[in-house]
Amino acid sequence: MMKKMKCVVALVIIMVMKSNGQDPSFAQFFSSPLNINPALTGNINADWRAISNLRDQWIGPASPYATGTISYDRKIHNAMSNVSEKNTFGVGAMLMFDYAMAGVQKSTYLSLNLAYNVVLSENTNKHSIGVGFGAIYGRRYIDFSRLDFEEQFTGYGFDTNRPTGEAALSNMKSYISSSAGITYSIKNEKSNIDIGVAAFHLNKPKQTFLEDEHQYLAMRKVAHVNFEKLLSDRIVLNANAIYQFQLEAKYYSIGGALGYIMGDAGNTILNGGLWYWSNNAVTPYIGLAYKDLQFGFSYDWTVSKLREAIPKPKTFEISIILRGVKDPTGIIACPWK
């Protein structure tokens, strides 16, 4: 009985480690730009931006996976005499938490980003290129209070105050990794397009509970595109796509939304759209923007074999974006910018 229980615990831990060998991802990737490309830092239709994201995944009898972020970024105009004042620096930071199996395994991440955006030409269309770099501090650990081990069995139950006998599970050390990215943007009075690529964990930091030198955090590579266009005085289109891969985990997401500008003041926008997450889910999205505050909600309609599970798992995401705007520079407060 005890051997069987210990094997089950070991299997659970292995599953947790395998399932979190890749970075957390959001269906609303367009509302988490600092998690997509450090070059998007400060690339906003505002002076500064604060974002909070929450993803609760596969809710059924429990809440096995949850991820949340808080981020802040802003742009700083370059006042150097030999550089155009239209060129801007971007600085930002993001704090992310992630837990698996209702909190058995927990992870925290802190990233600091610096970007620089250069205007190449400004005629009918404004062309610009941005480069960004980031540093990431991460930590992952097991919450022993949520697990029982053979050594803690007293004959009448488990005493979680006793040693676990699994000291190796406490050996996971924090890590520091680097990221870099580049974007190319074309903008005019009625449309905007951003194309970019990025890579995270360039130094492949070591991540293992068992001091295995072959276990490391693999590089995550990302390609993305975003397009927005004012179709009329009331309708705006926002479409985007992303492709990223890390080890054997590969996925793409593509979709778009239409925004309706409500009222004569034009400061309230209702957004609705749909995204397809490859072989995983179809994600309807609804959002509401009022002045500088924007709210988004999405639900993953599972299309993989997981939809056959009983009870059927449910996944939703919430995003909140607050912008500080002195002189708006974009078409509209779309999710991406």
mmCIF file of C-alpha atoms in Angstrom:
data_model
loop_
_atom_site.group_PDB
_atom_site.id
_atom_site.type_symbol
_atom_site.label_atom_id
_atom_site.label_comp_id
_atom_site.label_asym_id
_atom_site.label_seq_id
_atom_site.Cartn_x
_atom_site.Cartn_y
_atom_site.Cartn_z
ATOM 1 C CA MET A 1 0.000 0.000 0.000
ATOM 2 C CA MET A 2 2.785 2.433 0.981
ATOM 3 C CA LYS A 3 4.891 1.595 -2.080
ATOM 4 C CA LYS A 4 1.899 2.111 -4.316
ATOM 5 C CA MET A 5 1.154 5.458 -2.685
ATOM 6 C CA LYS A 6 4.742 6.611 -3.087
ATOM 7 C CA CYS A 7 4.708 5.638 -6.753
ATOM 8 C CA VAL A 8 1.514 7.631 -7.244
ATOM 9 C CA VAL A 9 3.072 10.703 -5.593
ATOM 10 C CA ALA A 10 6.189 10.347 -7.754
ATOM 11 C CA LEU A 11 4.035 10.017 -10.866
ATOM 12 C CA VAL A 12 2.091 13.147 -9.917
ATOM 13 C CA ILE A 13 5.306 15.129 -9.504
ATOM 14 C CA ILE A 14 6.675 13.879 -12.830
ATOM 15 C CA MET A 15 3.430 14.882 -14.559
ATOM 16 C CA VAL A 16 3.621 18.324 -12.987
ATOM 17 C CA MET A 17 7.221 18.760 -14.124
ATOM 18 C CA LYS A 18 6.434 17.605 -17.657
ATOM 19 C CA SER A 19 3.320 19.744 -17.989
ATOM 20 C CA ASN A 20 5.240 22.836 -16.923
ATOM 21 C CA GLY A 21 8.347 22.290 -19.009
ATOM 22 C CA GLN A 22 7.039 25.074 -21.239
ATOM 23 C CA ASP A 23 6.204 28.670 -20.420
ATOM 24 C CA PRO A 24 2.587 29.543 -19.591
ATOM 25 C CA SER A 25 0.501 30.786 -22.537
ATOM 26 C CA PHE A 26 -2.662 32.832 -22.869
ATOM 27 C CA ALA A 27 -5.524 32.491 -25.313
ATOM 28 C CA GLN A 28 -5.726 36.302 -25.094
ATOM 29 C CA PHE A 29 -2.091 36.604 -26.149
ATOM 30 C CA PHE A 30 -2.931 39.988 -27.669
ATOM 31 C CA SER A 31 -3.645 41.249 -24.137
ATOM 32 C CA SER A 32 -0.289 40.078 -22.761
ATOM 33 C CA PRO A 33 2.289 41.721 -25.056
ATOM 34 C CA LEU A 34 5.248 41.598 -22.642
ATOM 35 C CA ASN A 35 4.887 37.818 -22.560
ATOM 36 C CA ILE A 36 5.095 37.734 -26.382
ATOM 37 C CA ASN A 37 7.962 40.031 -27.336
ATOM 38 C CA PRO A 38 10.170 42.378 -25.281
ATOM 39 C CA ALA A 39 10.262 44.697 -28.315
ATOM 40 C CA LEU A 40 6.559 45.435 -27.695
ATOM 41 C CA THR A 41 7.503 47.189 -24.458
ATOM 42 C CA GLY A 42 6.358 50.796 -24.771
ATOM 43 C CA ASN A 43 4.833 50.130 -28.220
ATOM 44 C CA ILE A 44 1.457 51.509 -27.172
ATOM 45 C CA ASN A 45 -1.212 54.043 -28.117
ATOM 46 C CA ALA A 46 -0.639 55.799 -24.798
ATOM 47 C CA ASP A 47 2.089 57.098 -22.523
ATOM 48 C CA TRP A 48 1.919 54.134 -20.152
ATOM 49 C CA ARG A 49 -0.034 50.908 -19.767
ATOM 50 C CA ALA A 50 -0.851 48.556 -16.867
ATOM 51 C CA ILE A 51 -2.248 45.067 -17.572
ATOM 52 C CA SER A 52 -3.558 42.231 -15.436
ATOM 53 C CA ASN A 53 -4.355 38.769 -16.866
ATOM 54 C CA LEU A 54 -5.911 35.720 -15.254
ATOM 55 C CA ARG A 55 -6.305 32.290 -16.870
ATOM 56 C CA ASP A 56 -8.099 29.498 -14.983
ATOM 57 C CA GLN A 57 -7.728 26.294 -16.993
ATOM 58 C CA TRP A 58 -9.643 23.003 -17.044
ATOM 59 C CA ILE A 59 -11.952 23.797 -14.153
ATOM 60 C CA GLY A 60 -13.945 20.717 -13.192
ATOM 61 C CA PRO A 61 -13.920 18.987 -9.839
ATOM 62 C CA ALA A 62 -10.832 21.127 -9.070
ATOM 63 C CA SER A 63 -8.846 24.008 -10.560
ATOM 64 C CA PRO A 64 -5.688 22.232 -11.779
ATOM 65 C CA TYR A 65 -3.980 25.087 -13.665
ATOM 66 C CA ALA A 66 -4.040 28.826 -13.119
ATOM 67 C CA THR A 67 -1.848 31.634 -14.431
ATOM 68 C CA GLY A 68 -1.887 35.338 -13.704
ATOM 69 C CA THR A 69 0.176 38.399 -14.579
ATOM 70 C CA ILE A 70 0.573 42.018 -13.612
ATOM 71 C CA SER A 71 2.616 44.209 -15.952
ATOM 72 C CA TYR A 72 3.485 47.848 -16.463
ATOM 73 C CA ASP A 73 5.270 49.538 -19.343
ATOM 74 C CA ARG A 74 5.704 53.052 -20.641
ATOM 75 C CA LYS A 75 7.429 54.910 -23.441
ATOM 76 C CA ILE A 76 9.987 57.665 -23.002
ATOM 77 C CA HIS A 77 10.668 60.152 -25.792
ATOM 78 C CA ASN A 78 14.316 60.506 -26.718
ATOM 79 C CA ALA A 79 15.374 64.147 -26.362
ATOM 80 C CA MET A 80 18.958 63.661 -27.594
ATOM 81 C CA SER A 81 19.865 66.350 -30.096
ATOM 82 C CA ASN A 82 21.257 63.914 -32.668
ATOM 83 C CA VAL A 83 18.225 61.614 -32.598
ATOM 84 C CA SER A 84 14.673 62.370 -33.652
ATOM 85 C CA GLU A 85 12.393 63.073 -30.692
ATOM 86 C CA LYS A 86 9.898 60.723 -32.305
ATOM 87 C CA ASN A 87 12.144 57.799 -31.455
ATOM 88 C CA THR A 88 11.155 56.311 -28.106
ATOM 89 C CA PHE A 89 12.495 54.107 -25.368
ATOM 90 C CA GLY A 90 10.213 51.550 -23.746
ATOM 91 C CA VAL A 91 10.670 50.284 -20.192
ATOM 92 C CA GLY A 92 8.524 47.723 -18.465
ATOM 93 C CA ALA A 93 8.193 44.896 -15.964
ATOM 94 C CA MET A 94 5.932 41.861 -15.604
ATOM 95 C CA LEU A 95 5.219 39.629 -12.616
ATOM 96 C CA MET A 96 3.681 36.232 -13.422
ATOM 97 C CA PHE A 97 2.497 33.394 -11.202
ATOM 98 C CA ASP A 98 1.569 29.917 -12.333
ATOM 99 C CA TYR A 99 0.419 26.865 -10.409
ATOM 100 C CA ALA A 100 -0.445 23.296 -11.384
ATOM 101 C CA MET A 101 -2.581 20.587 -9.796
ATOM 102 C CA ALA A 102 -4.445 23.057 -7.576
ATOM 103 C CA GLY A 103 -1.209 24.477 -6.209
ATOM 104 C CA VAL A 104 1.000 21.410 -5.705
ATOM 105 C CA GLN A 105 3.582 23.007 -7.956
ATOM 106 C CA LYS A 106 3.981 26.775 -7.968
ATOM 107 C CA SER A 107 6.051 29.067 -10.157
ATOM 108 C CA THR A 108 6.795 32.782 -10.099
ATOM 109 C CA TYR A 109 8.472 34.892 -12.759
ATOM 110 C CA LEU A 110 9.679 38.482 -12.849
ATOM 111 C CA SER A 111 10.813 40.078 -16.104
ATOM 112 C CA LEU A 112 12.379 43.482 -16.760
ATOM 113 C CA ASN A 113 12.339 44.802 -20.334
ATOM 114 C CA LEU A 114 14.014 47.605 -22.264
ATOM 115 C CA ALA A 115 13.097 48.487 -25.857
ATOM 116 C CA TYR A 116 13.941 51.153 -28.411
ATOM 117 C CA ASN A 117 11.719 52.160 -31.312
ATOM 118 C CA VAL A 118 13.217 54.015 -34.297
ATOM 119 C CA VAL A 119 11.176 55.880 -36.925
ATOM 120 C CA LEU A 120 12.569 54.990 -40.362
ATOM 121 C CA SER A 121 10.352 57.182 -42.523
ATOM 122 C CA GLU A 122 7.249 59.290 -42.114
ATOM 123 C CA ASN A 123 5.318 60.139 -45.257
ATOM 124 C CA THR A 124 1.818 58.807 -45.924
ATOM 125 C CA ASN A 125 2.791 55.756 -43.897
ATOM 126 C CA LYS A 126 5.021 55.847 -40.848
ATOM 127 C CA HIS A 127 7.571 53.005 -40.822
ATOM 128 C CA SER A 128 9.378 52.103 -37.619
ATOM 129 C CA ILE A 129 11.463 49.291 -36.211
ATOM 130 C CA GLY A 130 11.760 48.269 -32.577
ATOM 131 C CA VAL A 131 14.232 46.104 -30.711
ATOM 132 C CA GLY A 132 13.851 44.859 -27.169
ATOM 133 C CA PHE A 133 15.739 42.918 -24.534
ATOM 134 C CA GLY A 134 14.616 41.364 -21.298
ATOM 135 C CA ALA A 135 15.914 39.639 -18.166
ATOM 136 C CA ILE A 136 13.772 37.031 -16.407
ATOM 137 C CA TYR A 137 14.037 35.759 -12.840
ATOM 138 C CA GLY A 138 12.100 32.562 -12.204
ATOM 139 C CA ARG A 139 11.485 30.179 -9.339
ATOM 140 C CA ARG A 140 9.568 26.890 -9.220
ATOM 141 C CA TYR A 141 8.867 24.756 -6.179
ATOM 142 C CA ILE A 142 6.698 21.999 -4.695
ATOM 143 C CA ASP A 143 4.202 22.808 -1.918
ATOM 144 C CA PHE A 144 4.715 19.840 0.404
ATOM 145 C CA SER A 145 1.715 20.815 2.527
ATOM 146 C CA ARG A 146 -0.511 19.545 -0.298
ATOM 147 C CA LEU A 147 1.162 16.126 -0.571
ATOM 148 C CA ASP A 148 1.431 13.080 1.693
ATOM 149 C CA PHE A 149 4.466 10.773 1.746
ATOM 150 C CA GLU A 150 5.127 7.283 3.075
ATOM 151 C CA GLU A 151 7.475 8.584 5.766
ATOM 152 C CA GLN A 152 4.659 10.754 7.145
ATOM 153 C CA PHE A 153 2.273 7.832 7.761
ATOM 154 C CA THR A 154 1.717 7.209 11.482
ATOM 155 C CA GLY A 155 -0.533 4.159 11.277
ATOM 156 C CA TYR A 156 -3.579 6.298 11.922
ATOM 157 C CA GLY A 157 -3.121 8.833 9.155
ATOM 158 C CA PHE A 158 -0.523 11.255 7.819
ATOM 159 C CA ASP A 159 1.414 13.792 9.880
ATOM 160 C CA THR A 160 2.534 16.479 7.426
ATOM 161 C CA ASN A 161 4.883 17.934 10.052
ATOM 162 C CA ARG A 162 7.142 14.897 9.669
ATOM 163 C CA PRO A 163 10.002 14.893 7.113
ATOM 164 C CA THR A 164 8.944 13.829 3.629
ATOM 165 C CA GLY A 165 12.024 11.747 2.868
ATOM 166 C CA GLU A 166 12.176 13.441 -0.526
ATOM 167 C CA ALA A 167 14.804 16.116 0.057
ATOM 168 C CA ALA A 168 15.675 16.195 -3.648
ATOM 169 C CA LEU A 169 12.330 17.841 -4.353
ATOM 170 C CA SER A 170 13.573 20.931 -2.505
ATOM 171 C CA ASN A 171 16.610 21.284 -4.727
ATOM 172 C CA MET A 172 14.980 23.292 -7.493
ATOM 173 C CA LYS A 173 16.948 26.537 -7.686
ATOM 174 C CA SER A 174 15.858 29.866 -9.095
ATOM 175 C CA TYR A 175 17.151 30.891 -12.494
ATOM 176 C CA ILE A 176 17.893 33.976 -14.572
ATOM 177 C CA SER A 177 17.343 33.954 -18.326
ATOM 178 C CA SER A 178 17.368 36.456 -21.164
ATOM 179 C CA SER A 179 15.027 37.365 -24.014
ATOM 180 C CA ALA A 180 15.245 39.463 -27.173
ATOM 181 C CA GLY A 181 12.918 40.495 -29.973
ATOM 182 C CA ILE A 182 12.334 42.790 -32.934
ATOM 183 C CA THR A 183 9.233 44.375 -34.475
ATOM 184 C CA TYR A 184 8.448 46.226 -37.691
ATOM 185 C CA SER A 185 5.464 48.584 -37.778
ATOM 186 C CA ILE A 186 3.625 50.503 -40.499
ATOM 187 C CA LYS A 187 1.050 53.074 -39.428
ATOM 188 C CA ASN A 188 -1.175 55.721 -40.962
ATOM 189 C CA GLU A 189 -4.313 57.556 -39.892
ATOM 190 C CA LYS A 190 -6.625 54.592 -40.417
ATOM 191 C CA SER A 191 -4.531 51.424 -40.094
ATOM 192 C CA ASN A 192 -1.622 49.888 -38.262
ATOM 193 C CA ILE A 193 0.333 46.656 -38.706
ATOM 194 C CA ASP A 194 2.988 45.131 -36.432
ATOM 195 C CA ILE A 195 5.131 42.119 -37.338
ATOM 196 C CA GLY A 196 7.627 40.645 -34.907
ATOM 197 C CA VAL A 197 9.765 37.738 -33.782
ATOM 198 C CA ALA A 198 11.214 37.005 -30.351
ATOM 199 C CA ALA A 199 13.075 34.366 -28.358
ATOM 200 C CA PHE A 200 12.971 33.680 -24.626
ATOM 201 C CA HIS A 201 15.460 31.784 -22.407
ATOM 202 C CA LEU A 202 18.318 32.398 -24.797
ATOM 203 C CA ASN A 203 20.781 31.042 -22.245
ATOM 204 C CA LYS A 204 18.721 27.867 -21.572
ATOM 205 C CA PRO A 205 18.863 28.023 -17.765
ATOM 206 C CA LYS A 206 19.040 24.806 -15.742
ATOM 207 C CA GLN A 207 15.716 23.648 -14.281
ATOM 208 C CA THR A 208 15.616 20.333 -12.412
ATOM 209 C CA PHE A 209 14.650 18.862 -9.059
ATOM 210 C CA LEU A 210 17.257 16.111 -9.336
ATOM 211 C CA GLU A 211 20.413 18.007 -10.317
ATOM 212 C CA ASP A 212 20.255 16.577 -13.827
ATOM 213 C CA GLU A 213 22.456 18.676 -16.117
ATOM 214 C CA HIS A 214 20.389 17.632 -19.133
ATOM 215 C CA GLN A 215 17.228 19.206 -17.714
ATOM 216 C CA TYR A 216 17.002 22.863 -18.711
ATOM 217 C CA LEU A 217 14.409 25.429 -19.684
ATOM 218 C CA ALA A 218 14.261 25.274 -23.469
ATOM 219 C CA MET A 219 14.249 28.338 -25.655
ATOM 220 C CA ARG A 220 10.771 29.631 -26.576
ATOM 221 C CA LYS A 221 10.546 31.128 -30.076
ATOM 222 C CA VAL A 222 7.681 33.393 -31.127
ATOM 223 C CA ALA A 223 6.424 34.940 -34.374
ATOM 224 C CA HIS A 224 3.435 37.276 -34.373
ATOM 225 C CA VAL A 225 1.489 39.735 -36.485
ATOM 226 C CA ASN A 226 -1.202 42.264 -35.596
ATOM 227 C CA PHE A 227 -3.389 44.346 -37.912
ATOM 228 C CA GLU A 228 -5.920 47.030 -37.034
ATOM 229 C CA LYS A 229 -7.967 49.191 -39.368
ATOM 230 C CA LEU A 230 -10.695 51.746 -38.969
ATOM 231 C CA LEU A 231 -13.377 50.471 -41.372
ATOM 232 C CA SER A 232 -15.808 53.344 -40.775
ATOM 233 C CA ASP A 233 -16.585 56.051 -38.251
ATOM 234 C CA ARG A 234 -18.064 53.341 -35.988
ATOM 235 C CA ILE A 235 -16.321 50.059 -36.841
ATOM 236 C CA VAL A 236 -12.726 49.029 -36.219
ATOM 237 C CA LEU A 237 -11.130 45.700 -37.171
ATOM 238 C CA ASN A 238 -8.407 44.053 -35.105
ATOM 239 C CA ALA A 239 -6.904 40.782 -36.388
ATOM 240 C CA ASN A 240 -3.797 38.977 -35.203
ATOM 241 C CA ALA A 241 -1.968 35.670 -35.163
ATOM 242 C CA ILE A 242 0.833 34.032 -33.238
ATOM 243 C CA TYR A 243 3.015 30.960 -33.651
ATOM 244 C CA GLN A 244 5.360 29.765 -30.938
ATOM 245 C CA PHE A 245 7.217 26.597 -30.087
ATOM 246 C CA GLN A 246 9.263 25.309 -27.172
ATOM 247 C CA LEU A 247 10.627 21.756 -27.211
ATOM 248 C CA GLU A 248 7.775 19.586 -28.517
ATOM 249 C CA ALA A 249 5.097 22.131 -27.651
ATOM 250 C CA LYS A 250 4.030 23.980 -30.779
ATOM 251 C CA TYR A 251 0.895 25.974 -31.357
ATOM 252 C CA TYR A 252 -0.593 28.766 -33.368
ATOM 253 C CA SER A 253 -3.567 30.993 -32.744
ATOM 254 C CA ILE A 254 -5.331 33.156 -35.291
ATOM 255 C CA GLY A 255 -8.458 35.275 -35.205
ATOM 256 C CA GLY A 256 -9.887 38.744 -34.955
ATOM 257 C CA ALA A 257 -12.479 41.045 -33.472
ATOM 258 C CA LEU A 258 -14.714 43.906 -34.544
ATOM 259 C CA GLY A 259 -15.129 46.922 -32.323
ATOM 260 C CA TYR A 260 -18.196 49.157 -32.361
ATOM 261 C CA ILE A 261 -17.710 52.750 -31.223
ATOM 262 C CA MET A 262 -20.746 53.685 -29.139
ATOM 263 C CA GLY A 263 -22.180 57.143 -28.540
ATOM 264 C CA ASP A 264 -21.257 60.503 -29.956
ATOM 265 C CA ALA A 265 -18.315 61.002 -27.577
ATOM 266 C CA GLY A 266 -16.565 57.964 -29.042
ATOM 267 C CA ASN A 267 -15.037 56.924 -25.718
ATOM 268 C CA THR A 268 -16.899 53.617 -25.347
ATOM 269 C CA ILE A 269 -16.094 50.634 -27.559
ATOM 270 C CA LEU A 270 -17.699 47.188 -27.561
ATOM 271 C CA ASN A 271 -15.471 44.431 -28.987
ATOM 272 C CA GLY A 272 -16.428 40.916 -30.022
ATOM 273 C CA GLY A 273 -14.374 38.279 -31.821
ATOM 274 C CA LEU A 274 -13.185 34.709 -32.185
ATOM 275 C CA TRP A 275 -9.777 32.987 -32.176
ATOM 276 C CA TYR A 276 -8.752 29.448 -33.071
ATOM 277 C CA TRP A 277 -6.068 27.839 -30.898
ATOM 278 C CA SER A 278 -4.601 24.986 -32.964
ATOM 279 C CA ASN A 279 -5.969 21.548 -32.038
ATOM 280 C CA ASN A 280 -6.976 22.872 -28.653
ATOM 281 C CA ALA A 281 -9.880 25.293 -28.555
ATOM 282 C CA VAL A 282 -12.055 27.867 -30.261
ATOM 283 C CA THR A 283 -12.042 30.996 -28.132
ATOM 284 C CA PRO A 284 -14.890 33.536 -28.257
ATOM 285 C CA TYR A 285 -13.921 36.950 -26.906
ATOM 286 C CA ILE A 286 -15.925 39.934 -25.709
ATOM 287 C CA GLY A 287 -14.433 43.210 -24.540
ATOM 288 C CA LEU A 288 -15.507 46.643 -23.396
ATOM 289 C CA ALA A 289 -13.364 49.775 -23.431
ATOM 290 C CA TYR A 290 -14.388 52.959 -21.670
ATOM 291 C CA LYS A 291 -12.000 55.877 -21.951
ATOM 292 C CA ASP A 292 -8.617 54.546 -20.736
ATOM 293 C CA LEU A 293 -9.930 51.340 -19.133
ATOM 294 C CA GLN A 294 -10.450 48.123 -21.062
ATOM 295 C CA PHE A 295 -11.884 44.772 -19.969
ATOM 296 C CA GLY A 296 -11.782 41.471 -21.882
ATOM 297 C CA PHE A 297 -13.310 38.053 -21.256
ATOM 298 C CA SER A 298 -12.791 34.846 -23.233
ATOM 299 C CA TYR A 299 -13.825 31.212 -22.901
ATOM 300 C CA ASP A 300 -12.047 28.198 -24.407
ATOM 301 C CA TRP A 301 -14.488 25.969 -26.266
ATOM 302 C CA THR A 302 -12.427 22.785 -26.206
ATOM 303 C CA VAL A 303 -12.073 20.929 -29.518
ATOM 304 C CA SER A 304 -9.399 18.407 -28.449
ATOM 305 C CA LYS A 305 -10.112 14.952 -26.994
ATOM 306 C CA LEU A 306 -10.274 16.588 -23.587
ATOM 307 C CA ARG A 307 -13.822 17.687 -24.432
ATOM 308 C CA GLU A 308 -14.918 14.080 -23.791
ATOM 309 C CA ALA A 309 -13.835 14.236 -20.132
ATOM 310 C CA ILE A 310 -16.488 14.012 -17.418
ATOM 311 C CA PRO A 311 -17.085 16.509 -15.950
ATOM 312 C CA LYS A 312 -16.250 18.577 -18.996
ATOM 313 C CA PRO A 313 -13.386 20.952 -18.142
ATOM 314 C CA LYS A 314 -13.898 24.687 -18.456
ATOM 315 C CA THR A 315 -11.301 27.370 -19.160
ATOM 316 C CA PHE A 316 -11.709 31.142 -19.065
ATOM 317 C CA GLU A 317 -9.520 34.228 -19.154
ATOM 318 C CA ILE A 318 -9.936 37.782 -17.947
ATOM 319 C CA SER A 319 -7.816 40.778 -18.935
ATOM 320 C CA ILE A 320 -7.876 44.328 -17.587
ATOM 321 C CA ILE A 321 -5.894 47.106 -19.292
ATOM 322 C CA LEU A 322 -5.472 50.643 -18.012
ATOM 323 C CA ARG A 323 -3.758 53.254 -20.178
ATOM 324 C CA GLY A 324 -2.452 56.688 -19.311
ATOM 325 C CA VAL A 325 -3.004 58.909 -22.335
ATOM 326 C CA LYS A 326 -1.923 62.527 -22.792
ATOM 327 C CA ASP A 327 -1.701 62.668 -26.568
ATOM 328 C CA PRO A 328 -3.237 59.561 -28.215
ATOM 329 C CA THR A 329 -1.075 58.327 -31.099
ATOM 330 C CA GLY A 330 -3.113 55.404 -32.430
ATOM 331 C CA ILE A 331 -6.407 54.676 -34.091
ATOM 332 C CA ILE A 332 -8.176 53.257 -31.101
ATOM 333 C CA ALA A 333 -7.556 51.494 -27.783
ATOM 334 C CA CYS A 334 -7.282 47.999 -29.262
ATOM 335 C CA PRO A 335 -6.244 45.008 -27.102
ATOM 336 C CA TRP A 336 -2.755 44.783 -28.604
ATOM 337 C CA LYS A 337 -1.703 48.396 -27.964
#
